[in-house]
Amino acid sequence: YAVTTASTHDSQPMPEMTPTKSMMTNIKSCGFRSVRIPVAWSNMITEDGGNWTIDEAYLKRVSEVVNYAVSQDMYAIVNIHWDSGWWEGFGNAATQTATLMRYEKMWKQIAEYFKDYSHQLIFESANEELGWNSLSADDSYKMINKVNQKFVDVVRATGSKNTDRFLLIAGYNTDIWKT
C-alpha cells in the first residue's frame, strides 16, 4: 500500500488505499509477517535550491504507518516509490550527477529520521525504477550498482540502528532473471 494522505502517486484521490491501523491488523491476521510501504516522497518534497527537503508532516505520516506494522510485530519495508519520473535522470549522462545528488539527499533525510527505529524497519533502495532504456544494459548495471552503493553508504553513515539495519537492494527493473 502506498503511503498517502488520501491520494496515490499521481495525486488522484483514493482514500480506500490510505493505510490505517485496522488495515495493518487485517494484514497481520491473514498471516503476513511483513508489509512493503512504498512511498512517493516527491509528492511532499520541496526543491529549495537543491536540498530536496521532505515535508516533516509526511515523514510523521510514514512513521505512523511504519508504527502500525511494527505494533503488529511485522516488518515494515520503506522505499522510494514511483516519483514523478525524476528517476529517468539516471539514464541521461547530462543529469546523472544531479539525480544522484537528489537521491542521496532524500535517503539521508529518511535514514536520519528513522535511524533509531526498531530493526523491524527495513529500507529498500528503490522500486521498479532501476533500469533505463536510454542506457545499454551494461551501463544500466553500472548505474544500478552506483545507486545501490550510494544508498548503502548514505544509510550506514547516519549511524545508530542504521549501521546494521537490514537493507533491501533493488535489482535491474526488479527482474529476478536480470538481477
N, C-alpha and C. Protein backbone atom coordinates (compact mmCIF):
# COMPACT_ATOMS: atom_id res chain seq x y z
N TYR A 1 0.83 -1.18 0.00
CA TYR A 1 0.00 0.00 0.00
C TYR A 1 0.87 1.24 0.00
N ALA A 2 0.54 2.19 -0.82
CA ALA A 2 1.31 3.43 -0.86
C ALA A 2 0.90 4.31 0.31
N VAL A 3 1.88 4.95 0.91
CA VAL A 3 1.58 5.88 1.99
C VAL A 3 1.14 7.18 1.37
N THR A 4 -0.06 7.56 1.69
CA THR A 4 -0.58 8.80 1.14
C THR A 4 -1.34 9.54 2.22
N THR A 5 -1.69 10.73 1.92
CA THR A 5 -2.57 11.50 2.79
C THR A 5 -3.97 11.49 2.19
N ALA A 6 -4.25 10.56 1.34
CA ALA A 6 -5.53 10.32 0.67
C ALA A 6 -5.38 10.41 -0.83
N SER A 7 -4.19 10.19 -1.34
CA SER A 7 -4.01 10.17 -2.78
C SER A 7 -2.88 9.22 -3.13
N THR A 8 -2.85 8.79 -4.36
CA THR A 8 -1.79 7.90 -4.81
C THR A 8 -0.67 8.72 -5.42
N HIS A 9 0.29 8.05 -6.02
CA HIS A 9 1.44 8.75 -6.59
C HIS A 9 1.07 9.74 -7.67
N ASP A 10 -0.08 9.57 -8.28
CA ASP A 10 -0.47 10.52 -9.31
C ASP A 10 -1.46 11.56 -8.79
N SER A 11 -1.56 11.63 -7.46
CA SER A 11 -2.37 12.64 -6.77
C SER A 11 -3.87 12.51 -7.02
N GLN A 12 -4.33 11.37 -7.45
CA GLN A 12 -5.75 11.13 -7.60
C GLN A 12 -6.30 10.58 -6.28
N PRO A 13 -7.43 11.08 -5.79
CA PRO A 13 -7.98 10.62 -4.52
C PRO A 13 -8.27 9.12 -4.53
N MET A 14 -7.78 8.45 -3.52
CA MET A 14 -8.04 7.01 -3.32
C MET A 14 -8.02 6.71 -1.83
N PRO A 15 -8.95 7.25 -1.06
CA PRO A 15 -8.91 7.08 0.39
C PRO A 15 -8.98 5.61 0.83
N GLU A 16 -9.53 4.74 0.00
CA GLU A 16 -9.60 3.32 0.36
C GLU A 16 -8.21 2.68 0.41
N MET A 17 -7.22 3.33 -0.17
CA MET A 17 -5.86 2.82 -0.16
C MET A 17 -5.00 3.48 0.92
N THR A 18 -5.56 4.40 1.66
CA THR A 18 -4.81 5.06 2.71
C THR A 18 -4.61 4.09 3.87
N PRO A 19 -3.36 3.77 4.22
CA PRO A 19 -3.11 2.80 5.28
C PRO A 19 -3.64 3.26 6.64
N THR A 20 -4.26 2.33 7.32
CA THR A 20 -4.79 2.58 8.65
C THR A 20 -4.31 1.48 9.59
N LYS A 21 -4.47 1.71 10.88
CA LYS A 21 -4.09 0.70 11.86
C LYS A 21 -4.92 -0.57 11.67
N SER A 22 -6.21 -0.42 11.41
CA SER A 22 -7.06 -1.60 11.21
C SER A 22 -6.64 -2.37 9.95
N MET A 23 -6.17 -1.67 8.93
CA MET A 23 -5.68 -2.34 7.73
C MET A 23 -4.49 -3.22 8.07
N MET A 24 -3.55 -2.70 8.88
CA MET A 24 -2.38 -3.49 9.28
C MET A 24 -2.79 -4.67 10.14
N THR A 25 -3.77 -4.46 11.01
CA THR A 25 -4.27 -5.57 11.83
C THR A 25 -4.84 -6.67 10.94
N ASN A 26 -5.58 -6.27 9.92
CA ASN A 26 -6.15 -7.26 8.99
C ASN A 26 -5.07 -7.97 8.19
N ILE A 27 -4.06 -7.25 7.76
CA ILE A 27 -2.95 -7.87 7.02
C ILE A 27 -2.27 -8.90 7.90
N LYS A 28 -2.01 -8.54 9.16
CA LYS A 28 -1.38 -9.47 10.10
C LYS A 28 -2.27 -10.70 10.31
N SER A 29 -3.57 -10.48 10.44
CA SER A 29 -4.49 -11.60 10.70
C SER A 29 -4.55 -12.58 9.53
N CYS A 30 -4.13 -12.15 8.36
CA CYS A 30 -4.07 -13.03 7.19
C CYS A 30 -2.78 -13.85 7.17
N GLY A 31 -1.92 -13.64 8.14
CA GLY A 31 -0.71 -14.43 8.25
C GLY A 31 0.55 -13.76 7.72
N PHE A 32 0.44 -12.54 7.27
CA PHE A 32 1.63 -11.84 6.76
C PHE A 32 2.52 -11.41 7.92
N ARG A 33 3.82 -11.46 7.68
CA ARG A 33 4.80 -11.05 8.69
C ARG A 33 5.56 -9.80 8.28
N SER A 34 5.30 -9.33 7.08
CA SER A 34 5.94 -8.10 6.61
C SER A 34 5.00 -7.37 5.67
N VAL A 35 5.26 -6.08 5.54
CA VAL A 35 4.47 -5.26 4.64
C VAL A 35 5.40 -4.24 3.99
N ARG A 36 5.26 -4.12 2.70
CA ARG A 36 6.05 -3.14 1.96
C ARG A 36 5.26 -1.84 1.92
N ILE A 37 5.91 -0.76 2.30
CA ILE A 37 5.26 0.54 2.35
C ILE A 37 5.94 1.43 1.31
N PRO A 38 5.44 1.39 0.07
CA PRO A 38 6.04 2.21 -0.98
C PRO A 38 5.66 3.68 -0.79
N VAL A 39 6.66 4.54 -0.80
CA VAL A 39 6.40 5.94 -0.50
C VAL A 39 6.83 6.82 -1.68
N ALA A 40 5.90 7.59 -2.19
CA ALA A 40 6.20 8.55 -3.26
C ALA A 40 6.60 9.86 -2.59
N TRP A 41 7.86 9.93 -2.19
CA TRP A 41 8.36 11.09 -1.44
C TRP A 41 8.23 12.39 -2.22
N SER A 42 8.30 12.34 -3.53
CA SER A 42 8.23 13.57 -4.33
C SER A 42 6.90 14.29 -4.19
N ASN A 43 5.88 13.59 -3.72
CA ASN A 43 4.60 14.26 -3.51
C ASN A 43 4.69 15.33 -2.43
N MET A 44 5.64 15.17 -1.52
CA MET A 44 5.73 16.06 -0.37
C MET A 44 7.17 16.52 -0.16
N ILE A 45 7.76 17.04 -1.22
CA ILE A 45 9.15 17.48 -1.15
C ILE A 45 9.26 18.88 -1.75
N THR A 46 10.15 19.65 -1.19
CA THR A 46 10.41 20.99 -1.71
C THR A 46 11.82 21.01 -2.27
N GLU A 47 11.96 21.48 -3.48
CA GLU A 47 13.28 21.50 -4.13
C GLU A 47 14.23 22.44 -3.39
N ASP A 48 13.80 23.54 -2.94
CA ASP A 48 14.52 24.56 -2.19
C ASP A 48 16.03 24.63 -2.47
N GLY A 49 16.33 24.98 -3.69
CA GLY A 49 17.73 25.19 -4.07
C GLY A 49 18.57 23.94 -4.12
N GLY A 50 17.94 22.82 -4.37
CA GLY A 50 18.69 21.57 -4.47
C GLY A 50 18.81 20.81 -3.17
N ASN A 51 18.11 21.24 -2.13
CA ASN A 51 18.16 20.50 -0.86
C ASN A 51 17.14 19.36 -0.81
N TRP A 52 16.10 19.45 -1.62
CA TRP A 52 15.09 18.40 -1.71
C TRP A 52 14.56 18.03 -0.32
N THR A 53 13.98 19.00 0.35
CA THR A 53 13.51 18.82 1.72
C THR A 53 12.16 18.12 1.75
N ILE A 54 12.12 17.01 2.47
CA ILE A 54 10.88 16.24 2.64
C ILE A 54 10.06 16.91 3.73
N ASP A 55 8.78 17.09 3.46
CA ASP A 55 7.87 17.72 4.41
C ASP A 55 7.83 16.91 5.71
N GLU A 56 8.00 17.60 6.82
CA GLU A 56 8.02 16.97 8.15
C GLU A 56 6.73 16.20 8.43
N ALA A 57 5.60 16.77 8.03
CA ALA A 57 4.31 16.10 8.26
C ALA A 57 4.25 14.77 7.50
N TYR A 58 4.86 14.73 6.33
CA TYR A 58 4.87 13.49 5.54
C TYR A 58 5.75 12.44 6.21
N LEU A 59 6.91 12.86 6.71
CA LEU A 59 7.76 11.92 7.46
C LEU A 59 7.01 11.35 8.67
N LYS A 60 6.27 12.20 9.35
CA LYS A 60 5.49 11.75 10.50
C LYS A 60 4.41 10.76 10.07
N ARG A 61 3.79 11.04 8.92
CA ARG A 61 2.75 10.11 8.42
C ARG A 61 3.35 8.76 8.06
N VAL A 62 4.49 8.76 7.42
CA VAL A 62 5.15 7.49 7.10
C VAL A 62 5.52 6.77 8.39
N SER A 63 6.01 7.50 9.36
CA SER A 63 6.34 6.93 10.67
C SER A 63 5.10 6.28 11.30
N GLU A 64 3.98 6.95 11.20
CA GLU A 64 2.73 6.42 11.75
C GLU A 64 2.40 5.07 11.11
N VAL A 65 2.53 4.99 9.80
CA VAL A 65 2.22 3.74 9.10
C VAL A 65 3.23 2.65 9.46
N VAL A 66 4.51 3.01 9.54
CA VAL A 66 5.53 2.05 9.99
C VAL A 66 5.16 1.52 11.37
N ASN A 67 4.75 2.42 12.25
CA ASN A 67 4.37 2.01 13.60
C ASN A 67 3.16 1.08 13.60
N TYR A 68 2.22 1.28 12.69
CA TYR A 68 1.08 0.36 12.58
C TYR A 68 1.59 -1.06 12.34
N ALA A 69 2.54 -1.19 11.43
CA ALA A 69 3.08 -2.51 11.10
C ALA A 69 3.88 -3.09 12.25
N VAL A 70 4.78 -2.30 12.81
CA VAL A 70 5.65 -2.78 13.89
C VAL A 70 4.81 -3.15 15.11
N SER A 71 3.75 -2.41 15.38
CA SER A 71 2.88 -2.74 16.54
C SER A 71 2.19 -4.09 16.35
N GLN A 72 2.11 -4.56 15.12
CA GLN A 72 1.54 -5.88 14.84
C GLN A 72 2.64 -6.95 14.75
N ASP A 73 3.84 -6.59 15.17
CA ASP A 73 5.01 -7.47 15.12
C ASP A 73 5.32 -7.91 13.69
N MET A 74 5.15 -6.98 12.76
CA MET A 74 5.50 -7.22 11.37
C MET A 74 6.72 -6.38 11.02
N TYR A 75 7.41 -6.78 9.96
CA TYR A 75 8.48 -5.98 9.40
C TYR A 75 7.85 -4.99 8.42
N ALA A 76 8.37 -3.77 8.43
CA ALA A 76 7.91 -2.72 7.52
C ALA A 76 9.05 -2.38 6.58
N ILE A 77 8.79 -2.43 5.27
CA ILE A 77 9.79 -2.12 4.26
C ILE A 77 9.41 -0.79 3.61
N VAL A 78 10.28 0.20 3.76
CA VAL A 78 10.04 1.54 3.21
C VAL A 78 11.02 1.77 2.07
N ASN A 79 10.51 2.32 0.97
CA ASN A 79 11.37 2.60 -0.17
C ASN A 79 11.05 3.98 -0.76
N ILE A 80 11.76 4.30 -1.82
CA ILE A 80 11.38 5.43 -2.67
C ILE A 80 10.61 4.80 -3.82
N HIS A 81 9.34 5.09 -3.87
CA HIS A 81 8.47 4.51 -4.89
C HIS A 81 8.38 5.47 -6.07
N TRP A 82 7.53 5.15 -6.99
CA TRP A 82 7.35 5.98 -8.19
C TRP A 82 7.35 7.44 -7.79
N ASP A 83 8.17 8.22 -8.44
CA ASP A 83 8.36 9.59 -8.02
C ASP A 83 8.39 10.55 -9.19
N SER A 84 7.28 10.70 -9.86
CA SER A 84 7.09 11.73 -10.88
C SER A 84 8.05 11.65 -12.06
N GLY A 85 8.70 10.53 -12.25
CA GLY A 85 9.56 10.36 -13.40
C GLY A 85 10.98 10.90 -13.26
N TRP A 86 11.36 11.45 -12.10
CA TRP A 86 12.70 12.00 -11.97
C TRP A 86 13.78 10.94 -12.05
N TRP A 87 13.43 9.68 -11.85
CA TRP A 87 14.40 8.58 -11.95
C TRP A 87 15.01 8.50 -13.35
N GLU A 88 14.29 8.99 -14.34
CA GLU A 88 14.82 8.96 -15.70
C GLU A 88 16.14 9.72 -15.81
N GLY A 89 16.38 10.63 -14.88
CA GLY A 89 17.63 11.37 -14.87
C GLY A 89 18.86 10.50 -14.72
N PHE A 90 18.71 9.31 -14.13
CA PHE A 90 19.83 8.38 -14.04
C PHE A 90 20.21 7.84 -15.41
N GLY A 91 19.28 7.86 -16.34
CA GLY A 91 19.52 7.33 -17.67
C GLY A 91 20.04 8.34 -18.67
N ASN A 92 20.34 9.54 -18.21
CA ASN A 92 20.81 10.62 -19.08
C ASN A 92 22.13 11.14 -18.51
N ALA A 93 23.20 11.02 -19.28
CA ALA A 93 24.53 11.42 -18.80
C ALA A 93 24.55 12.87 -18.31
N ALA A 94 23.76 13.73 -18.92
CA ALA A 94 23.77 15.15 -18.54
C ALA A 94 23.11 15.40 -17.18
N THR A 95 22.28 14.47 -16.71
CA THR A 95 21.55 14.70 -15.45
C THR A 95 21.86 13.67 -14.36
N GLN A 96 22.73 12.72 -14.65
CA GLN A 96 23.02 11.67 -13.67
C GLN A 96 23.55 12.20 -12.34
N THR A 97 24.48 13.13 -12.38
CA THR A 97 25.06 13.65 -11.15
C THR A 97 24.01 14.35 -10.29
N ALA A 98 23.20 15.20 -10.91
CA ALA A 98 22.15 15.91 -10.17
C ALA A 98 21.10 14.94 -9.64
N THR A 99 20.78 13.92 -10.41
CA THR A 99 19.79 12.94 -9.98
C THR A 99 20.32 12.13 -8.80
N LEU A 100 21.58 11.74 -8.87
CA LEU A 100 22.18 11.00 -7.75
C LEU A 100 22.23 11.87 -6.50
N MET A 101 22.49 13.15 -6.65
CA MET A 101 22.50 14.07 -5.51
C MET A 101 21.11 14.15 -4.87
N ARG A 102 20.08 14.25 -5.71
CA ARG A 102 18.71 14.28 -5.18
C ARG A 102 18.42 13.00 -4.42
N TYR A 103 18.78 11.87 -5.01
CA TYR A 103 18.57 10.56 -4.37
C TYR A 103 19.28 10.52 -3.01
N GLU A 104 20.53 10.96 -2.99
CA GLU A 104 21.31 10.96 -1.76
C GLU A 104 20.66 11.83 -0.69
N LYS A 105 20.23 13.03 -1.08
CA LYS A 105 19.64 13.94 -0.10
C LYS A 105 18.31 13.40 0.43
N MET A 106 17.56 12.73 -0.41
CA MET A 106 16.31 12.14 0.06
C MET A 106 16.59 11.02 1.06
N TRP A 107 17.49 10.11 0.70
CA TRP A 107 17.77 8.99 1.61
C TRP A 107 18.44 9.46 2.90
N LYS A 108 19.21 10.50 2.85
CA LYS A 108 19.83 11.00 4.07
C LYS A 108 18.75 11.46 5.05
N GLN A 109 17.76 12.19 4.54
CA GLN A 109 16.66 12.65 5.41
C GLN A 109 15.85 11.48 5.96
N ILE A 110 15.55 10.53 5.10
CA ILE A 110 14.75 9.37 5.52
C ILE A 110 15.52 8.57 6.57
N ALA A 111 16.78 8.29 6.29
CA ALA A 111 17.60 7.50 7.21
C ALA A 111 17.80 8.22 8.53
N GLU A 112 18.05 9.52 8.49
CA GLU A 112 18.20 10.30 9.73
C GLU A 112 16.92 10.23 10.57
N TYR A 113 15.80 10.40 9.92
CA TYR A 113 14.52 10.42 10.64
C TYR A 113 14.25 9.08 11.33
N PHE A 114 14.58 7.99 10.68
CA PHE A 114 14.25 6.66 11.19
C PHE A 114 15.42 5.93 11.85
N LYS A 115 16.55 6.58 12.06
CA LYS A 115 17.76 5.88 12.49
C LYS A 115 17.63 5.18 13.84
N ASP A 116 16.73 5.61 14.69
CA ASP A 116 16.57 4.97 16.00
C ASP A 116 15.40 3.98 16.05
N TYR A 117 14.79 3.75 14.91
CA TYR A 117 13.65 2.83 14.86
C TYR A 117 14.11 1.38 15.02
N SER A 118 13.17 0.56 15.41
CA SER A 118 13.39 -0.88 15.55
C SER A 118 13.97 -1.47 14.27
N HIS A 119 14.68 -2.56 14.44
CA HIS A 119 15.20 -3.29 13.27
C HIS A 119 14.08 -3.98 12.48
N GLN A 120 12.86 -3.83 12.93
CA GLN A 120 11.73 -4.33 12.14
C GLN A 120 11.45 -3.40 10.95
N LEU A 121 12.12 -2.28 10.92
CA LEU A 121 12.05 -1.39 9.76
C LEU A 121 13.20 -1.72 8.83
N ILE A 122 12.88 -1.97 7.58
CA ILE A 122 13.86 -2.27 6.54
C ILE A 122 13.74 -1.19 5.47
N PHE A 123 14.86 -0.74 4.97
CA PHE A 123 14.85 0.22 3.86
C PHE A 123 15.13 -0.52 2.56
N GLU A 124 14.42 -0.13 1.51
CA GLU A 124 14.64 -0.67 0.17
C GLU A 124 15.12 0.48 -0.73
N SER A 125 16.19 0.24 -1.46
CA SER A 125 16.85 1.31 -2.22
C SER A 125 15.97 1.95 -3.28
N ALA A 126 15.07 1.21 -3.88
CA ALA A 126 14.24 1.74 -4.97
C ALA A 126 13.05 0.83 -5.19
N ASN A 127 12.22 1.24 -6.07
CA ASN A 127 11.10 0.44 -6.52
C ASN A 127 11.51 -0.19 -7.85
N GLU A 128 10.65 -0.22 -8.81
CA GLU A 128 10.95 -0.85 -10.10
C GLU A 128 11.77 0.03 -11.03
N GLU A 129 12.18 1.19 -10.58
CA GLU A 129 12.77 2.19 -11.46
C GLU A 129 14.15 1.87 -11.98
N LEU A 130 14.86 0.92 -11.42
CA LEU A 130 16.26 0.72 -11.78
C LEU A 130 16.41 -0.06 -13.07
N GLY A 131 16.79 0.64 -14.10
CA GLY A 131 16.96 0.11 -15.45
C GLY A 131 16.43 1.16 -16.41
N TRP A 132 17.21 1.48 -17.42
CA TRP A 132 16.83 2.59 -18.29
C TRP A 132 17.00 2.18 -19.75
N ASN A 133 15.96 2.42 -20.54
CA ASN A 133 16.04 2.14 -21.98
C ASN A 133 17.04 3.05 -22.68
N SER A 134 17.33 4.19 -22.10
CA SER A 134 18.26 5.13 -22.71
C SER A 134 19.72 4.73 -22.52
N LEU A 135 19.97 3.72 -21.69
CA LEU A 135 21.32 3.22 -21.46
C LEU A 135 21.45 1.79 -21.97
N SER A 136 22.65 1.40 -22.32
CA SER A 136 22.88 0.00 -22.66
C SER A 136 22.68 -0.83 -21.39
N ALA A 137 22.52 -2.13 -21.54
CA ALA A 137 22.37 -3.00 -20.37
C ALA A 137 23.58 -2.86 -19.46
N ASP A 138 24.78 -2.86 -20.03
CA ASP A 138 26.00 -2.73 -19.22
C ASP A 138 26.01 -1.41 -18.45
N ASP A 139 25.65 -0.33 -19.12
CA ASP A 139 25.63 0.97 -18.45
C ASP A 139 24.52 1.04 -17.40
N SER A 140 23.40 0.39 -17.67
CA SER A 140 22.33 0.33 -16.66
C SER A 140 22.82 -0.40 -15.42
N TYR A 141 23.48 -1.54 -15.61
CA TYR A 141 24.01 -2.28 -14.45
C TYR A 141 25.01 -1.44 -13.67
N LYS A 142 25.87 -0.72 -14.36
CA LYS A 142 26.84 0.15 -13.68
C LYS A 142 26.12 1.23 -12.87
N MET A 143 25.09 1.84 -13.46
CA MET A 143 24.35 2.88 -12.75
C MET A 143 23.57 2.27 -11.57
N ILE A 144 22.99 1.11 -11.75
CA ILE A 144 22.27 0.45 -10.65
C ILE A 144 23.22 0.20 -9.49
N ASN A 145 24.40 -0.30 -9.79
CA ASN A 145 25.38 -0.55 -8.73
C ASN A 145 25.78 0.75 -8.03
N LYS A 146 25.92 1.82 -8.80
CA LYS A 146 26.28 3.11 -8.22
C LYS A 146 25.17 3.62 -7.31
N VAL A 147 23.93 3.53 -7.78
CA VAL A 147 22.78 3.98 -6.98
C VAL A 147 22.66 3.15 -5.71
N ASN A 148 22.74 1.83 -5.83
CA ASN A 148 22.61 0.98 -4.66
C ASN A 148 23.76 1.19 -3.67
N GLN A 149 24.97 1.40 -4.16
CA GLN A 149 26.08 1.65 -3.25
C GLN A 149 25.89 2.98 -2.53
N LYS A 150 25.40 3.98 -3.24
CA LYS A 150 25.13 5.28 -2.62
C LYS A 150 24.10 5.11 -1.51
N PHE A 151 23.07 4.33 -1.78
CA PHE A 151 22.03 4.03 -0.78
C PHE A 151 22.64 3.43 0.48
N VAL A 152 23.44 2.40 0.32
CA VAL A 152 24.07 1.74 1.47
C VAL A 152 24.95 2.73 2.23
N ASP A 153 25.79 3.45 1.52
CA ASP A 153 26.70 4.40 2.16
C ASP A 153 25.95 5.48 2.94
N VAL A 154 24.93 6.05 2.34
CA VAL A 154 24.17 7.12 2.98
C VAL A 154 23.45 6.61 4.22
N VAL A 155 22.77 5.48 4.11
CA VAL A 155 22.04 4.95 5.26
C VAL A 155 23.01 4.60 6.39
N ARG A 156 24.07 3.88 6.08
CA ARG A 156 25.03 3.47 7.12
C ARG A 156 25.66 4.68 7.81
N ALA A 157 25.94 5.74 7.07
CA ALA A 157 26.60 6.92 7.62
C ALA A 157 25.75 7.66 8.65
N THR A 158 24.44 7.42 8.68
CA THR A 158 23.58 8.13 9.63
C THR A 158 23.68 7.54 11.04
N GLY A 159 24.32 6.39 11.16
CA GLY A 159 24.58 5.85 12.49
C GLY A 159 23.39 5.20 13.16
N SER A 160 23.52 5.08 14.48
CA SER A 160 22.53 4.44 15.34
C SER A 160 22.18 3.05 14.79
N LYS A 161 20.91 2.73 14.71
CA LYS A 161 20.49 1.40 14.24
C LYS A 161 20.68 1.21 12.74
N ASN A 162 20.95 2.29 12.03
CA ASN A 162 21.17 2.17 10.59
C ASN A 162 22.53 1.57 10.26
N THR A 163 23.42 1.48 11.24
CA THR A 163 24.73 0.89 10.97
C THR A 163 24.62 -0.59 10.66
N ASP A 164 23.55 -1.23 11.17
CA ASP A 164 23.37 -2.66 10.89
C ASP A 164 21.92 -3.01 10.54
N ARG A 165 21.17 -2.03 10.10
CA ARG A 165 19.79 -2.27 9.67
C ARG A 165 19.80 -3.12 8.39
N PHE A 166 18.80 -3.99 8.25
CA PHE A 166 18.66 -4.73 7.01
C PHE A 166 18.30 -3.75 5.89
N LEU A 167 19.00 -3.88 4.79
CA LEU A 167 18.75 -3.05 3.61
C LEU A 167 18.41 -3.97 2.45
N LEU A 168 17.35 -3.65 1.76
CA LEU A 168 16.91 -4.42 0.61
C LEU A 168 17.42 -3.70 -0.64
N ILE A 169 18.18 -4.42 -1.44
CA ILE A 169 18.80 -3.84 -2.63
C ILE A 169 17.99 -4.22 -3.86
N ALA A 170 17.54 -3.21 -4.56
CA ALA A 170 16.73 -3.43 -5.76
C ALA A 170 17.63 -3.81 -6.94
N GLY A 171 17.11 -4.69 -7.78
CA GLY A 171 17.85 -5.12 -8.96
C GLY A 171 17.31 -4.50 -10.23
N TYR A 172 17.86 -4.93 -11.31
CA TYR A 172 17.54 -4.42 -12.65
C TYR A 172 16.05 -4.59 -12.95
N ASN A 173 15.34 -3.48 -13.01
CA ASN A 173 13.89 -3.47 -13.27
C ASN A 173 13.11 -4.44 -12.39
N THR A 174 13.63 -4.73 -11.22
CA THR A 174 13.03 -5.68 -10.29
C THR A 174 12.73 -7.00 -11.00
N ASP A 175 13.64 -7.41 -11.84
CA ASP A 175 13.51 -8.63 -12.63
C ASP A 175 14.48 -9.67 -12.08
N ILE A 176 13.95 -10.73 -11.51
CA ILE A 176 14.78 -11.74 -10.86
C ILE A 176 15.80 -12.35 -11.82
N TRP A 177 15.47 -12.44 -13.09
CA TRP A 177 16.36 -13.05 -14.06
C TRP A 177 17.51 -12.12 -14.46
N LYS A 178 17.30 -10.82 -14.26
CA LYS A 178 18.34 -9.85 -14.61
C LYS A 178 19.13 -9.36 -13.40
N THR A 179 18.68 -9.76 -12.24
CA THR A 179 19.29 -9.25 -11.00
C THR A 179 20.41 -10.16 -10.53
